[in-house]
Amino acid sequence: MKIGIVCYPTFGGSGVVATELGLELSRKGHEVHFITYSQPVRLELLGANVHFHEVHVPNYPLFHYQPYELALSSKIVDMVKAHQIDVLHVHYAIPHAYAGYMAKKMLHEEGIELPIVTTLHGTDITLVGSHPFYKTAVTFSINKSDAVTSVSQSLKDDTQRLFSTNKEITVIPNFIDLEKHKPSVKNCQRDVLAEPHERVITHVSNFRTVKRIPDVIHIFDAIQKEIPSKLMMIGEGPEREKAEQLCTHLNIEDKVVFLGNTNEVNKILCFSDLFLLPSQTESFGLSALEAMASGVPVVSSNTGGLPEVNINKVSGFLSAVGDVKSMSQNAIQILKNTNDLEAFKKGARSTAAKFDIHQIVPAYEEVYKTALKNCISI
Ligand code: GMT
């Protein structure tokens, strides 16, 4: 099949899922075309089966906001015609599903029917998409997609609750390449960042309010009072500066390392002992799954799709959003005793194995086939 993929090229989960999916589809022999405003961060290798088409939005002084959807839908039309694309898969509803619909409509005028598959990722539904300013257009784009998927049952339920749509939604959970995230001692540079007797705790996110970064710091503060440890903070975002100030205020700045954005998260995870994800909302929690695949137990909140990923008392623990005390106690329980820690590490890896890329990606191929067969003509 020739598949077009529209996504955000940044470090966020939806872009990572779209990129890893495209790469796996290309390995399976499909021709994959990424369409976005810059090369996706995890798309390191372009090859015979993997192509990248950049969307340019020329700056024009009349526009207060540059019309990205317009440039994107034009690019989709040109690319579909030039490469005879069979199906377009858009990741994150805003504005990709809307631009996909416009492209579909323009192509229809030329006698070309393009099936659109929309994958809902989380904040495009729970935070941004359900805002009154966007809701009408998001509902329309969901209803007009040929197929809609969501990354968890919880996100499907949220979509049906928040939007007036009878659209069938197929749950296809996020996935992981277990080979890439093998817990391994090779390439680990633990000694650069922590002392041999210290436990290593890690958090990865885009440091937005929804991630409850102060909770991460407070949980770590409670841990380090009982167990010698270091905290690795990976990612960039609006809450980073405040987080650094909080560490100074708590007098733990020498125990917290801010590493910024990196493509080498698995190299930090391979020597981590615990992953923290106390989010306010989380449709799935791909970063938690990546940690688990590396054999790192997770202490998280129980919001959204997290209970579908992090299995309480097996791969880690779940607590109510904001319950820093319970999360701290759970973290200490996992880290205190080496035998318990080893059991949780095994539990994390075996739970992650249920999300094996080779088991999940065929579900997307099925959705493409169905969308091709039932393509709505407009
Ligand atoms: O977590 C973020 O803020 C990034 C966001 C994105 O769209 O890039 O992540 C969402 O999609 C991921 C991939 O499907 C999910 O694993 C995340 O749980 C989801 N984030 C939220 O729901 C907050």
PDB file of C-alpha atoms in Angstrom, residues 78-244:
ATOM      1  CA  ASP A  78      -0.147  17.464  -4.614  1.00  0.00           C
ATOM      2  CA  MET A  79       1.548  14.549  -2.868  1.00  0.00           C
ATOM      3  CA  VAL A  80      -1.425  12.166  -3.326  1.00  0.00           C
ATOM      4  CA  LYS A  81      -1.526  12.958  -7.048  1.00  0.00           C
ATOM      5  CA  ALA A  82       2.248  12.705  -7.534  1.00  0.00           C
ATOM      6  CA  HIS A  83       2.612   9.376  -5.695  1.00  0.00           C
ATOM      7  CA  GLN A  84      -0.830   7.760  -6.148  1.00  0.00           C
ATOM      8  CA  ILE A  85      -1.344   7.491  -2.384  1.00  0.00           C
ATOM      9  CA  ASP A  86      -3.947   4.852  -1.395  1.00  0.00           C
ATOM     10  CA  VAL A  87      -4.776   6.022   2.112  1.00  0.00           C
ATOM     11  CA  LEU A  88      -4.043   9.058   4.312  1.00  0.00           C
ATOM     12  CA  HIS A  89      -3.465   8.504   8.048  1.00  0.00           C
ATOM     13  CA  VAL A  90      -3.682  11.678  10.142  1.00  0.00           C
ATOM     14  CA  HIS A  91      -2.391  11.695  13.726  1.00  0.00           C
ATOM     15  CA  TYR A  92      -3.904  14.190  16.204  1.00  0.00           C
ATOM     16  CA  ALA A  93      -7.241  15.641  15.128  1.00  0.00           C
ATOM     17  CA  ILE A  94      -6.253  19.311  15.243  1.00  0.00           C
ATOM     18  CA  PRO A  95      -5.807  20.539  12.579  1.00  0.00           C
ATOM     19  CA  HIS A  96      -4.754  17.386  10.711  1.00  0.00           C
ATOM     20  CA  ALA A  97      -8.162  15.691  10.390  1.00  0.00           C
ATOM     21  CA  TYR A  98      -9.667  18.969   9.179  1.00  0.00           C
ATOM     22  CA  ALA A  99      -6.891  19.492   6.579  1.00  0.00           C
ATOM     23  CA  GLY A 100      -7.294  15.835   5.531  1.00  0.00           C
ATOM     24  CA  TYR A 101     -10.999  16.388   4.885  1.00  0.00           C
ATOM     25  CA  MET A 102     -10.292  19.488   2.775  1.00  0.00           C
ATOM     26  CA  ALA A 103      -7.727  17.541   0.730  1.00  0.00           C
ATOM     27  CA  LYS A 104     -10.212  14.689   0.276  1.00  0.00           C
ATOM     28  CA  LYS A 105     -12.823  17.146  -0.986  1.00  0.00           C
ATOM     29  CA  MET A 106     -10.402  18.795  -3.452  1.00  0.00           C
ATOM     30  CA  LEU A 107      -9.283  15.396  -4.766  1.00  0.00           C
ATOM     31  CA  HIS A 108     -12.902  14.292  -5.167  1.00  0.00           C
ATOM     32  CA  GLU A 109     -13.415  17.231  -7.567  1.00  0.00           C
ATOM     33  CA  GLU A 110     -10.710  15.637  -9.707  1.00  0.00           C
ATOM     34  CA  GLY A 111     -12.241  12.153  -9.559  1.00  0.00           C
ATOM     35  CA  ILE A 112      -9.842  10.787  -6.912  1.00  0.00           C
ATOM     36  CA  GLU A 113     -11.307   9.217  -3.740  1.00  0.00           C
ATOM     37  CA  LEU A 114      -8.914   9.347  -0.764  1.00  0.00           C
ATOM     38  CA  PRO A 115      -9.780   7.420   2.419  1.00  0.00           C
ATOM     39  CA  ILE A 116      -8.855   9.286   5.608  1.00  0.00           C
ATOM     40  CA  VAL A 117      -7.952   7.435   8.804  1.00  0.00           C
ATOM     41  CA  THR A 118      -7.848   9.664  11.897  1.00  0.00           C
ATOM     42  CA  THR A 119      -6.047   8.606  15.074  1.00  0.00           C
ATOM     43  CA  LEU A 120      -7.056  10.456  18.230  1.00  0.00           C
ATOM     44  CA  HIS A 121      -4.160  10.771  20.660  1.00  0.00           C
ATOM     45  CA  GLY A 122      -5.385  12.532  23.781  1.00  0.00           C
ATOM     46  CA  THR A 123      -5.268  16.277  24.262  1.00  0.00           C
ATOM     47  CA  ASP A 124      -6.801  16.707  20.783  1.00  0.00           C
ATOM     48  CA  ILE A 125      -9.947  15.386  22.520  1.00  0.00           C
ATOM     49  CA  THR A 126      -9.608  15.917  26.271  1.00  0.00           C
ATOM     50  CA  LEU A 127      -8.054  19.400  26.464  1.00  0.00           C
ATOM     51  CA  VAL A 128      -7.851  21.296  23.175  1.00  0.00           C
ATOM     52  CA  GLY A 129     -10.427  19.570  20.986  1.00  0.00           C
ATOM     53  CA  SER A 130     -13.318  19.869  23.389  1.00  0.00           C
ATOM     54  CA  HIS A 131     -12.741  23.620  23.850  1.00  0.00           C
ATOM     55  CA  PRO A 132     -15.810  25.472  22.484  1.00  0.00           C
ATOM     56  CA  PHE A 133     -13.597  27.338  19.978  1.00  0.00           C
ATOM     57  CA  TYR A 134     -12.596  24.077  18.255  1.00  0.00           C
ATOM     58  CA  LYS A 135     -15.315  21.573  19.122  1.00  0.00           C
ATOM     59  CA  THR A 136     -17.549  22.132  16.055  1.00  0.00           C
ATOM     60  CA  ALA A 137     -14.696  21.623  13.584  1.00  0.00           C
ATOM     61  CA  VAL A 138     -13.260  18.648  15.500  1.00  0.00           C
ATOM     62  CA  THR A 139     -16.683  16.925  15.626  1.00  0.00           C
ATOM     63  CA  PHE A 140     -17.084  17.521  11.891  1.00  0.00           C
ATOM     64  CA  SER A 141     -13.615  16.111  11.090  1.00  0.00           C
ATOM     65  CA  ILE A 142     -14.231  12.996  13.210  1.00  0.00           C
ATOM     66  CA  ASN A 143     -17.591  12.359  11.550  1.00  0.00           C
ATOM     67  CA  LYS A 144     -16.129  12.852   8.062  1.00  0.00           C
ATOM     68  CA  SER A 145     -13.146  10.507   8.555  1.00  0.00           C
ATOM     69  CA  ASP A 146     -13.449   7.121   6.839  1.00  0.00           C
ATOM     70  CA  ALA A 147     -12.096   5.419   9.959  1.00  0.00           C
ATOM     71  CA  VAL A 148     -11.278   6.672  13.442  1.00  0.00           C
ATOM     72  CA  THR A 149      -8.956   5.020  15.946  1.00  0.00           C
ATOM     73  CA  SER A 150      -8.089   5.937  19.534  1.00  0.00           C
ATOM     74  CA  VAL A 151      -5.031   4.915  21.522  1.00  0.00           C
ATOM     75  CA  SER A 152      -6.998   3.614  24.525  1.00  0.00           C
ATOM     76  CA  GLN A 153     -10.462   2.554  25.598  1.00  0.00           C
ATOM     77  CA  SER A 154     -10.484   5.509  27.980  1.00  0.00           C
ATOM     78  CA  LEU A 155      -9.912   7.957  25.106  1.00  0.00           C
ATOM     79  CA  LYS A 156     -12.689   6.287  23.095  1.00  0.00           C
ATOM     80  CA  ASP A 157     -15.052   6.745  26.069  1.00  0.00           C
ATOM     81  CA  ASP A 158     -13.969  10.396  26.457  1.00  0.00           C
ATOM     82  CA  THR A 159     -14.568  11.045  22.737  1.00  0.00           C
ATOM     83  CA  GLN A 160     -18.050   9.562  22.875  1.00  0.00           C
ATOM     84  CA  ARG A 161     -18.827  11.512  26.054  1.00  0.00           C
ATOM     85  CA  LEU A 162     -17.466  14.891  24.896  1.00  0.00           C
ATOM     86  CA  PHE A 163     -18.480  14.917  21.208  1.00  0.00           C
ATOM     87  CA  SER A 164     -21.814  14.252  19.569  1.00  0.00           C
ATOM     88  CA  THR A 165     -20.575  11.507  17.299  1.00  0.00           C
ATOM     89  CA  ASN A 166     -21.874   8.064  16.465  1.00  0.00           C
ATOM     90  CA  LYS A 167     -18.707   7.315  14.557  1.00  0.00           C
ATOM     91  CA  GLU A 168     -17.308   3.851  15.187  1.00  0.00           C
ATOM     92  CA  ILE A 169     -13.972   4.176  16.998  1.00  0.00           C
ATOM     93  CA  THR A 170     -11.468   1.322  16.910  1.00  0.00           C
ATOM     94  CA  VAL A 171      -9.135   1.132  19.894  1.00  0.00           C
ATOM     95  CA  ILE A 172      -5.555   0.442  18.794  1.00  0.00           C
ATOM     96  CA  PRO A 173      -3.201   0.884  21.734  1.00  0.00           C
ATOM     97  CA  ASN A 174       0.218   2.437  21.342  1.00  0.00           C
ATOM     98  CA  PHE A 175       3.020  -0.047  20.834  1.00  0.00           C
ATOM     99  CA  ILE A 176       6.686  -0.581  21.526  1.00  0.00           C
ATOM    100  CA  ASP A 177       9.652  -2.089  19.738  1.00  0.00           C
ATOM    101  CA  LEU A 178      10.909  -4.448  22.438  1.00  0.00           C
ATOM    102  CA  GLU A 179      14.221  -4.926  20.637  1.00  0.00           C
ATOM    103  CA  LYS A 180      14.973  -1.195  20.774  1.00  0.00           C
ATOM    104  CA  HIS A 181      14.136  -0.999  24.476  1.00  0.00           C
ATOM    105  CA  LYS A 182      15.876  -4.173  25.616  1.00  0.00           C
ATOM    106  CA  PRO A 183      17.036  -3.733  29.227  1.00  0.00           C
ATOM    107  CA  SER A 184      20.732  -3.928  28.584  1.00  0.00           C
ATOM    108  CA  VAL A 185      23.883  -2.960  30.408  1.00  0.00           C
ATOM    109  CA  LYS A 186      25.601  -2.004  27.163  1.00  0.00           C
ATOM    110  CA  ASN A 187      25.809   1.714  26.296  1.00  0.00           C
ATOM    111  CA  CYS A 188      24.608   2.677  29.772  1.00  0.00           C
ATOM    112  CA  GLN A 189      26.584   5.541  31.239  1.00  0.00           C
ATOM    113  CA  ARG A 190      25.140   5.317  34.704  1.00  0.00           C
ATOM    114  CA  ASP A 191      28.397   6.254  36.403  1.00  0.00           C
ATOM    115  CA  VAL A 192      28.384   9.692  34.754  1.00  0.00           C
ATOM    116  CA  LEU A 193      25.064  10.643  36.358  1.00  0.00           C
ATOM    117  CA  ALA A 194      24.735   8.696  39.614  1.00  0.00           C
ATOM    118  CA  GLU A 195      26.792   7.028  42.331  1.00  0.00           C
ATOM    119  CA  PRO A 196      26.738   3.193  42.400  1.00  0.00           C
ATOM    120  CA  HIS A 197      24.720   3.130  45.668  1.00  0.00           C
ATOM    121  CA  GLU A 198      22.063   5.571  44.412  1.00  0.00           C
ATOM    122  CA  ARG A 199      18.704   4.635  42.855  1.00  0.00           C
ATOM    123  CA  VAL A 200      17.888   6.413  39.587  1.00  0.00           C
ATOM    124  CA  ILE A 201      14.416   7.860  39.106  1.00  0.00           C
ATOM    125  CA  THR A 202      13.335   9.240  35.725  1.00  0.00           C
ATOM    126  CA  HIS A 203      10.585  11.446  34.307  1.00  0.00           C
ATOM    127  CA  VAL A 204      10.097  12.171  30.594  1.00  0.00           C
ATOM    128  CA  SER A 205       7.570  14.661  29.232  1.00  0.00           C
ATOM    129  CA  ASN A 206       7.010  17.951  27.472  1.00  0.00           C
ATOM    130  CA  PHE A 207       6.860  19.739  30.854  1.00  0.00           C
ATOM    131  CA  ARG A 208       3.325  21.016  30.347  1.00  0.00           C
ATOM    132  CA  THR A 209       0.977  21.778  33.272  1.00  0.00           C
ATOM    133  CA  VAL A 210      -0.956  18.580  32.518  1.00  0.00           C
ATOM    134  CA  LYS A 211       2.126  16.534  33.545  1.00  0.00           C
ATOM    135  CA  ARG A 212       2.027  17.929  37.130  1.00  0.00           C
ATOM    136  CA  ILE A 213       5.788  18.528  37.225  1.00  0.00           C
ATOM    137  CA  PRO A 214       5.746  19.872  40.845  1.00  0.00           C
ATOM    138  CA  ASP A 215       4.295  16.476  41.912  1.00  0.00           C
ATOM    139  CA  VAL A 216       7.284  14.744  40.260  1.00  0.00           C
ATOM    140  CA  ILE A 217       9.681  16.913  42.280  1.00  0.00           C
ATOM    141  CA  HIS A 218       7.789  16.461  45.567  1.00  0.00           C
ATOM    142  CA  ILE A 219       7.606  12.661  45.122  1.00  0.00           C
ATOM    143  CA  PHE A 220      11.339  12.585  44.465  1.00  0.00           C
ATOM    144  CA  ASP A 221      11.981  14.821  47.494  1.00  0.00           C
ATOM    145  CA  ALA A 222      10.160  12.292  49.710  1.00  0.00           C
ATOM    146  CA  ILE A 223      12.101   9.372  48.145  1.00  0.00           C
ATOM    147  CA  GLN A 224      15.544  10.952  48.537  1.00  0.00           C
ATOM    148  CA  LYS A 225      14.864  11.584  52.236  1.00  0.00           C
ATOM    149  CA  GLU A 226      14.739   7.795  52.742  1.00  0.00           C
ATOM    150  CA  ILE A 227      16.784   6.331  49.887  1.00  0.00           C
ATOM    151  CA  PRO A 228      19.937   7.791  48.310  1.00  0.00           C
ATOM    152  CA  SER A 229      18.814   8.658  44.771  1.00  0.00           C
ATOM    153  CA  LYS A 230      19.024  10.931  41.731  1.00  0.00           C
ATOM    154  CA  LEU A 231      16.222  12.268  39.517  1.00  0.00           C
ATOM    155  CA  MET A 232      16.646  12.495  35.717  1.00  0.00           C
ATOM    156  CA  MET A 233      14.266  15.062  34.180  1.00  0.00           C
ATOM    157  CA  ILE A 234      14.079  14.581  30.396  1.00  0.00           C
ATOM    158  CA  GLY A 235      12.256  17.001  28.087  1.00  0.00           C
ATOM    159  CA  GLU A 236      11.595  20.690  27.589  1.00  0.00           C
ATOM    160  CA  GLY A 237       8.536  22.825  28.146  1.00  0.00           C
ATOM    161  CA  PRO A 238       6.835  25.684  29.944  1.00  0.00           C
ATOM    162  CA  GLU A 239       7.137  24.178  33.454  1.00  0.00           C
ATOM    163  CA  ARG A 240      10.874  23.541  33.361  1.00  0.00           C
ATOM    164  CA  GLU A 241      12.045  26.816  34.897  1.00  0.00           C
ATOM    165  CA  LYS A 242       9.563  26.573  37.770  1.00  0.00           C
ATOM    166  CA  ALA A 243      10.706  22.981  38.346  1.00  0.00           C
ATOM    167  CA  GLU A 244      14.337  24.083  38.651  1.00  0.00           C
TER     168      GLU A 244
END
